[in-house]
Short mmCIF file of C-alpha atoms and ligand atoms in Angstrom, two decimals:
data_model
loop_
_atom_site.label_atom_id
_atom_site.label_comp_id
_atom_site.label_asym_id
_atom_site.label_seq_id
_atom_site.Cartn_x
_atom_site.Cartn_y
_atom_site.Cartn_z
CA MET F 1 44.11 62.71 98.75
CA LEU F 2 44.32 66.25 97.41
CA ALA F 3 40.92 67.08 98.92
CA GLN F 4 42.18 65.84 102.29
CA ARG F 5 45.03 68.34 101.96
CA GLY F 6 42.68 71.18 101.06
CA ILE F 7 43.83 71.32 97.43
CA ASP F 8 41.15 71.79 94.75
CA SER F 9 41.21 69.52 91.73
CA VAL F 10 39.26 68.81 88.56
CA VAL F 11 39.06 65.24 87.25
CA VAL F 12 38.16 64.61 83.62
CA GLU F 13 37.52 61.16 82.11
CA ILE F 14 36.83 60.38 78.46
CA ARG F 15 34.76 57.25 79.24
CA SER F 16 31.30 57.09 80.79
CA ARG F 17 30.75 56.35 84.46
CA ALA F 18 29.02 53.08 83.51
CA TYR F 19 32.03 52.00 81.43
CA CYS F 20 34.49 52.77 84.25
CA GLU F 21 32.39 50.88 86.76
CA ALA F 22 31.94 47.79 84.57
CA ARG F 23 35.44 47.38 83.14
CA GLN F 24 37.05 44.28 84.66
CA ARG F 25 40.67 44.55 85.75
CA ALA F 26 42.85 42.85 88.34
CA GLY F 27 41.77 42.33 91.89
CA LEU F 28 44.62 42.14 94.36
CA LEU F 29 45.67 44.91 96.77
CA GLU F 30 49.01 44.99 98.60
CA ASP F 31 48.76 45.83 102.29
CA GLY F 32 50.12 49.32 101.55
CA SER F 33 47.28 49.92 99.08
CA VAL F 34 44.76 48.76 101.69
CA ARG F 35 46.28 51.16 104.21
CA LEU F 36 46.17 53.99 101.70
CA LEU F 37 42.44 53.40 101.09
CA HIS F 38 41.90 53.38 104.85
CA GLU F 39 43.73 56.68 105.30
CA ALA F 40 41.71 58.19 102.46
CA GLY F 41 38.49 57.15 104.21
CA LEU F 42 37.65 54.80 101.34
CA ALA F 43 37.72 51.43 103.05
CA GLY F 44 34.09 50.88 104.12
CA ARG F 45 33.19 48.34 101.45
CA LEU F 46 36.77 47.08 101.24
CA ASP F 47 36.64 46.12 104.93
CA ALA F 48 33.25 44.47 104.54
CA GLU F 49 33.84 42.65 101.26
CA GLY F 50 37.62 42.29 100.76
CA LEU F 51 39.17 38.84 101.27
CA GLU F 52 42.48 38.92 103.11
CA HIS F 53 45.01 36.37 101.84
CA GLY F 54 48.11 35.36 103.80
CA GLY F 55 49.82 33.41 101.03
CA ILE F 56 49.62 31.74 97.62
CA TYR F 57 50.05 28.30 96.14
CA LEU F 58 52.67 27.54 93.50
CA GLN F 59 51.84 24.47 91.42
CA PHE F 60 54.27 22.67 89.09
CA ALA F 61 55.24 19.11 88.19
CA GLY F 62 51.93 17.85 89.58
CA GLU F 63 52.60 19.27 93.08
CA ARG F 64 50.99 22.20 94.89
CA HIS F 65 53.11 24.10 97.42
CA HIS F 66 51.95 26.81 99.84
CA LEU F 67 53.95 30.00 100.51
CA ASP F 68 52.98 31.62 103.84
CA PHE F 69 53.41 35.40 103.48
CA ARG F 70 52.46 36.12 107.10
CA ASP F 71 55.44 34.03 108.16
CA LEU F 72 57.82 35.07 105.37
CA ALA F 73 57.00 38.78 105.04
CA GLY F 74 56.65 39.93 108.64
CA GLY F 75 52.90 39.43 108.97
CA ARG F 76 52.06 41.33 105.78
CA THR F 77 49.19 40.13 103.59
CA VAL F 78 47.31 40.99 100.40
CA THR F 79 43.57 41.53 99.89
CA VAL F 80 41.31 40.38 97.07
CA TYR F 81 39.13 43.38 96.15
CA ALA F 82 38.58 44.17 92.48
CA GLN F 83 40.01 47.32 90.91
CA THR F 84 36.50 47.91 89.52
CA GLU F 85 35.20 48.11 93.10
CA VAL F 86 37.96 50.57 94.07
CA VAL F 87 36.94 52.73 91.09
CA LYS F 88 33.27 52.62 92.15
CA ASP F 89 34.22 53.64 95.69
CA LEU F 90 36.39 56.52 94.43
CA ILE F 91 33.65 57.85 92.13
CA ALA F 92 30.94 57.57 94.79
CA ARG F 93 33.06 59.38 97.37
CA ARG F 94 34.11 62.13 94.97
CA LEU F 95 30.50 62.82 93.99
CA ALA F 96 29.27 62.65 97.61
CA ASP F 97 31.91 65.24 98.58
CA GLY F 98 30.81 67.55 95.75
CA GLY F 99 34.19 67.14 94.02
CA HIS F 100 34.55 68.12 90.38
CA LEU F 101 34.41 64.98 88.22
CA GLU F 102 33.38 64.93 84.57
CA PHE F 103 32.77 61.88 82.41
CA GLU F 104 32.55 61.55 78.62
CA VAL F 105 34.76 64.52 77.83
CA SER F 106 36.60 64.61 74.48
CA GLY F 107 39.32 66.53 72.71
CA THR F 108 41.57 66.57 75.77
CA ALA F 109 44.87 68.46 75.44
CA VAL F 110 47.58 69.73 77.79
CA SER F 111 49.89 72.69 77.12
CA GLY F 112 52.24 75.09 78.85
CA LEU F 113 53.78 72.24 80.82
CA ASP F 114 57.07 74.07 81.33
CA THR F 115 55.30 77.14 82.75
CA ARG F 116 53.84 77.64 86.24
CA ALA F 117 50.30 77.59 84.82
CA PRO F 118 49.86 74.58 82.53
CA VAL F 119 46.50 74.38 80.76
CA LEU F 120 44.11 71.45 80.46
CA SER F 121 41.61 71.88 77.65
CA TYR F 122 38.72 69.59 76.72
CA THR F 123 35.22 69.45 75.36
CA ALA F 124 32.69 68.73 78.08
CA ALA F 125 29.87 66.20 77.65
CA ASP F 126 27.48 69.09 76.84
CA GLY F 127 29.68 70.10 73.90
CA SER F 128 31.20 73.24 75.42
CA ARG F 129 34.94 73.81 75.16
CA ARG F 130 36.75 74.35 78.48
CA GLU F 131 40.22 75.62 79.37
CA ILE F 132 41.49 75.16 82.90
CA SER F 133 44.57 76.98 84.10
CA CYS F 134 46.21 74.62 86.61
CA ASP F 135 49.06 74.64 89.10
CA VAL F 136 49.82 71.02 88.34
CA ILE F 137 48.51 68.42 85.88
CA ALA F 138 48.51 64.76 86.94
CA GLY F 139 48.60 62.51 83.89
CA CYS F 140 46.68 59.45 85.12
CA ASP F 141 45.34 58.66 81.66
CA GLY F 142 46.69 55.20 81.00
CA PHE F 143 49.02 53.76 78.40
CA HIS F 144 47.03 55.17 75.46
CA GLY F 145 46.55 58.57 77.06
CA ILE F 146 47.64 62.01 75.82
CA CYS F 147 49.94 63.01 78.68
CA ARG F 148 53.03 60.87 78.12
CA PRO F 149 53.30 61.94 74.45
CA ALA F 150 53.12 65.57 75.62
CA ILE F 151 56.63 65.14 77.05
CA PRO F 152 59.18 65.90 74.31
CA ASP F 153 60.83 62.75 72.92
CA ARG F 154 64.29 64.22 73.48
CA VAL F 155 63.85 64.10 77.27
CA ARG F 156 62.21 60.66 77.44
CA THR F 157 63.76 57.21 77.59
CA VAL F 158 61.64 54.09 77.04
CA TRP F 159 62.32 50.47 78.00
CA GLU F 160 59.95 47.92 76.51
CA ARG F 161 59.43 44.17 76.25
CA ASP F 162 56.55 42.24 74.69
CA TYR F 163 55.89 38.66 75.75
CA PRO F 164 55.03 35.98 73.16
CA TYR F 165 51.75 35.02 74.88
CA ALA F 166 48.58 36.55 76.35
CA TRP F 167 46.12 35.85 79.19
CA LEU F 168 42.54 34.83 78.71
CA GLY F 169 40.58 35.77 81.84
CA ILE F 170 37.22 34.25 82.74
CA MET F 171 35.08 35.48 85.61
CA ALA F 172 32.54 32.84 86.56
CA GLU F 173 29.65 32.40 88.92
CA ALA F 174 31.24 29.58 90.89
CA PRO F 175 32.62 29.38 94.43
CA PRO F 176 36.44 29.20 94.30
CA ALA F 177 37.70 25.64 94.88
CA THR F 178 40.74 27.05 96.71
CA ASP F 179 41.27 29.20 99.79
CA GLU F 180 44.22 31.07 98.24
CA LEU F 181 45.40 31.94 94.73
CA ILE F 182 47.09 29.18 92.70
CA TYR F 183 49.87 30.11 90.25
CA CYS F 184 50.36 27.06 88.04
CA HIS F 185 53.25 26.12 85.75
CA HIS F 186 52.19 23.49 83.20
CA ALA F 187 53.60 22.06 79.96
CA GLU F 188 50.50 23.40 78.15
CA GLY F 189 51.00 26.87 79.64
CA PHE F 190 50.46 28.97 82.76
CA ALA F 191 47.16 29.17 84.65
CA LEU F 192 46.05 31.29 87.63
CA TYR F 193 43.12 30.59 89.96
CA THR F 194 41.90 33.70 91.76
CA MET F 195 38.54 34.98 92.97
CA ARG F 196 36.35 38.02 93.50
CA THR F 197 34.04 36.81 96.28
CA MET F 198 33.20 33.46 97.85
CA GLN F 199 30.63 33.06 95.04
CA VAL F 200 32.62 34.37 92.07
CA SER F 201 35.87 32.88 90.72
CA LYS F 202 38.31 34.50 88.33
CA LEU F 203 40.65 32.26 86.36
CA TYR F 204 43.35 33.06 83.83
CA LEU F 205 44.88 30.89 81.15
CA GLN F 206 47.99 31.46 79.06
CA VAL F 207 46.95 31.63 75.39
CA ASP F 208 48.79 32.51 72.16
CA ALA F 209 49.66 36.18 71.71
CA ASP F 210 47.31 36.35 68.71
CA ALA F 211 44.47 34.34 70.30
CA ARG F 212 40.93 35.63 69.72
CA ALA F 213 37.98 35.16 72.09
CA GLU F 214 36.12 33.28 69.30
CA ASP F 215 38.83 30.59 69.43
CA TRP F 216 37.98 29.94 73.07
CA PRO F 217 34.39 28.81 73.62
CA GLU F 218 33.62 28.22 77.30
CA ALA F 219 33.90 24.44 77.06
CA ARG F 220 37.46 24.75 75.72
CA ILE F 221 38.41 27.23 78.48
CA TRP F 222 37.16 24.92 81.25
CA ALA F 223 38.83 21.87 79.70
CA ALA F 224 42.17 23.70 79.56
CA LEU F 225 41.79 24.95 83.15
CA GLN F 226 40.91 21.45 84.41
CA GLU F 227 43.93 20.00 82.60
CA ARG F 228 46.44 22.56 83.88
CA PHE F 229 45.25 22.64 87.51
CA ALA F 230 44.63 18.86 87.75
CA LEU F 231 45.56 17.16 91.03
CA PRO F 232 44.22 13.78 92.19
CA GLY F 233 40.89 14.25 94.01
CA TRP F 234 40.63 17.98 93.25
CA SER F 235 39.10 19.95 90.38
CA VAL F 236 38.25 23.49 89.32
CA LYS F 237 34.65 24.50 90.13
CA GLU F 238 32.92 25.55 86.91
CA GLY F 239 30.05 27.99 86.50
CA PRO F 240 28.38 30.38 84.06
CA ALA F 241 30.80 32.96 82.64
CA LEU F 242 30.16 36.59 83.66
CA ASP F 243 33.05 38.06 81.62
CA ILE F 244 35.72 36.72 79.25
CA ALA F 245 38.59 38.90 78.00
CA ILE F 246 42.09 38.55 76.53
CA THR F 247 44.95 40.68 77.90
CA PRO F 248 48.26 41.24 76.09
CA MET F 249 51.45 41.02 78.16
CA ARG F 250 53.99 43.82 78.11
CA SER F 251 56.65 45.46 80.25
CA PHE F 252 57.09 49.18 79.58
CA VAL F 253 58.79 52.00 81.47
CA SER F 254 59.02 55.61 80.29
CA ALA F 255 61.20 58.04 82.26
CA PRO F 256 61.21 60.65 83.61
CA MET F 257 57.74 60.55 85.13
CA ARG F 258 57.66 64.34 85.42
CA TYR F 259 58.08 67.18 82.93
CA GLY F 260 57.69 70.69 84.37
CA ARG F 261 54.25 70.86 85.98
CA LEU F 262 53.08 67.54 84.44
CA PHE F 263 53.38 64.48 86.67
CA LEU F 264 52.61 61.05 85.19
CA ALA F 265 51.25 58.21 87.30
CA GLY F 266 50.28 54.57 86.71
CA ASP F 267 49.92 53.04 83.26
CA ALA F 268 50.46 56.46 81.66
CA THR F 269 54.16 55.86 82.25
CA HIS F 270 54.70 52.17 83.11
CA ILE F 271 53.07 48.84 82.28
CA VAL F 272 53.77 45.48 83.89
CA PRO F 273 52.55 42.07 82.76
CA PRO F 274 49.70 40.96 85.04
CA THR F 275 51.54 38.11 86.80
CA GLY F 276 51.79 39.24 90.44
CA ALA F 277 49.10 41.95 90.13
CA LYS F 278 51.41 44.95 90.44
CA GLY F 279 49.74 47.42 88.03
CA LEU F 280 47.08 48.94 90.29
CA ASN F 281 49.38 48.82 93.32
CA LEU F 282 52.12 50.73 91.49
CA ALA F 283 49.60 53.39 90.47
CA MET F 284 48.51 53.77 94.09
CA ALA F 285 52.14 54.06 95.19
CA ASP F 286 52.76 56.75 92.53
CA VAL F 287 49.86 58.92 93.67
CA THR F 288 50.88 58.54 97.32
CA VAL F 289 54.24 60.09 96.45
CA LEU F 290 52.54 62.66 94.20
CA ALA F 291 50.06 63.88 96.83
CA ASP F 292 52.90 64.73 99.21
CA ALA F 293 54.92 66.36 96.42
CA VAL F 294 51.98 68.53 95.33
CA GLU F 295 51.22 69.49 98.92
CA ASP F 296 54.80 70.72 99.46
CA LEU F 297 54.89 72.44 96.10
CA LEU F 298 51.57 74.28 96.32
CA LEU F 299 51.09 74.90 100.03
CA ARG F 300 54.71 75.51 101.06
CA GLY F 301 56.52 76.45 97.85
CA ASP F 302 58.96 73.63 98.58
CA GLU F 303 59.97 71.92 95.32
CA ARG F 304 62.18 69.18 96.72
CA ARG F 305 59.66 66.32 96.74
CA ALA F 306 58.33 67.36 93.32
CA ASP F 307 61.90 67.30 92.00
CA ALA F 308 62.41 63.84 93.53
CA TYR F 309 59.01 62.49 92.33
CA SER F 310 60.26 60.65 89.28
CA ASP F 311 63.27 59.00 90.93
CA THR F 312 61.30 58.12 94.06
CA CYS F 313 58.60 56.38 92.01
CA LEU F 314 60.95 54.75 89.51
CA SER F 315 62.81 52.88 92.20
CA ARG F 316 59.61 50.98 93.10
CA VAL F 317 58.55 50.79 89.44
CA TRP F 318 61.76 48.99 88.47
CA ARG F 319 61.48 46.61 91.43
CA ALA F 320 57.94 45.68 90.36
CA THR F 321 58.99 45.54 86.71
CA HIS F 322 61.67 43.02 87.58
CA PHE F 323 59.35 41.02 89.86
CA SER F 324 56.57 40.83 87.25
CA TRP F 325 59.06 39.82 84.55
CA TRP F 326 60.53 37.17 86.86
CA MET F 327 57.14 35.70 87.86
CA THR F 328 56.02 35.78 84.22
CA THR F 329 59.09 34.09 82.76
CA MET F 330 59.26 31.53 85.59
CA LEU F 331 55.66 30.42 85.10
CA HIS F 332 54.81 30.70 81.38
CA ARG F 333 55.61 28.35 78.53
CA THR F 334 57.59 30.20 75.86
CA PRO F 335 56.47 29.02 72.42
CA GLU F 336 59.31 27.24 70.62
CA ALA F 337 61.56 27.32 73.69
CA ASP F 338 64.10 24.51 73.93
CA PRO F 339 63.75 21.86 76.71
CA MET F 340 66.43 23.71 78.70
CA GLU F 341 64.02 26.54 79.46
CA ALA F 342 61.39 24.37 81.15
CA ALA F 343 64.12 22.59 83.16
CA LEU F 344 65.43 25.96 84.39
CA GLN F 345 61.91 27.13 85.29
CA LEU F 346 61.27 23.96 87.28
CA SER F 347 64.58 24.33 89.10
CA GLN F 348 63.67 27.89 90.06
CA LEU F 349 60.20 26.84 91.25
CA ARG F 350 61.72 24.00 93.28
CA TYR F 351 64.15 26.52 94.82
CA VAL F 352 61.40 29.01 95.70
CA THR F 353 59.36 26.26 97.40
CA THR F 354 62.24 24.72 99.37
CA SER F 355 64.59 27.58 100.31
CA ARG F 356 63.33 30.05 102.90
CA ALA F 357 65.60 32.73 101.42
CA ALA F 358 64.11 32.26 97.92
CA ALA F 359 60.55 32.09 99.26
CA THR F 360 61.14 35.31 101.21
CA THR F 361 62.24 37.05 98.01
CA LEU F 362 58.96 36.14 96.33
CA ALA F 363 56.85 36.95 99.40
CA GLU F 364 58.26 40.40 100.16
CA ASN F 365 57.92 41.48 96.54
CA TYR F 366 54.41 40.04 96.27
CA VAL F 367 53.11 41.95 99.31
CA GLY F 368 54.89 45.08 98.03
CA TYR F 369 58.49 46.23 98.21
CA PRO F 370 59.46 48.47 99.73
CA PRO F 371 56.48 48.62 102.12
CA LEU F 372 54.48 51.78 101.34
CA ARG F 373 55.04 54.38 104.03
C1 LIG V 1 44.65 38.70 89.99
C2 LIG V 1 45.34 39.06 88.88
C3 LIG V 1 46.68 38.83 88.83
O1 LIG V 1 47.40 39.20 87.76
C4 LIG V 1 47.35 38.22 89.88
O2 LIG V 1 48.66 37.98 89.79
C5 LIG V 1 46.64 37.88 91.00
C6 LIG V 1 45.28 38.12 91.05
C7 LIG V 1 43.17 38.91 90.02
O3 LIG V 1 42.60 39.38 89.03
O4 LIG V 1 42.55 38.59 91.06
#
């Protein structure tokens, strides 16, 4: 996006290219994210391989209900296309354009953030130490990155919630047994049926917060998935596992998202639990706002959008934080919860699947609210 605006940039990454291209993450793009990739000229493979979805199923109490997003959210849809594939497309395009992109750097540090020439320093893969004097630094370095801690504690506020469960994700060589994603509430715990292609399924299972992969041999995973998704005459299609991983669940927001010439984006400054697949989409929304802010700042000397960056992004971040928390708490079994909790969850699920107003609330948040301009 900066290159399209004629602004030079340097991208440094501590991991290897192979690691970035193999790491499995979520796989659902809001329509605004799809549009963004189109406008960036990055949609060739997305158009060919992405699977457009016009709704989801909600399953509870042994019933499966369809929510039709095209009808409820003004024709808007979502697209199944893995984050890993987006990353591959970004890397390939950057290298093809001759853009500066370095992998396997170490010793990264940022300084001079409250000056007009902040400095990024790092050790390149060949061992040489580099110092880059920048106009702006974009901290897109994830929750464990160095950029957020570079903002003084006295100016930062943090909101945080851990959930008492985790997700076990299994990617399997098996055609999905469903045309659209199934979000399933079950007495044994939540389950989600999603997919990567028409040949590869991705399924998630609520497990204990301290669960270890060794506790979950494949046979146990499939048995739990079959039990939670069970409907008469229908079953999960099983196949050889390609990847199994456990993801912790957390909500986290750190504000402001900007300090001087440092702008944070994505997981570097906010984390959502995976339910609803907002993480990647929020990061894309952040950088959409950032690209315009940097353009105004550097090409026109106009600071207004840079000054508004944090508040502009946080409005969407809090909406998605609430939505992810709501989907998560509506669908998961809380260990040691009293029977009242499950009764309230079921009432909410019944409401969302019978009231058009409630269904619209879910749909417009799921496809992305507000729609990305
Ligand atoms: C996927 C992940 C999610 O968390 C979700 O809500 C929907 C889809 C996925 O990996 O495809």
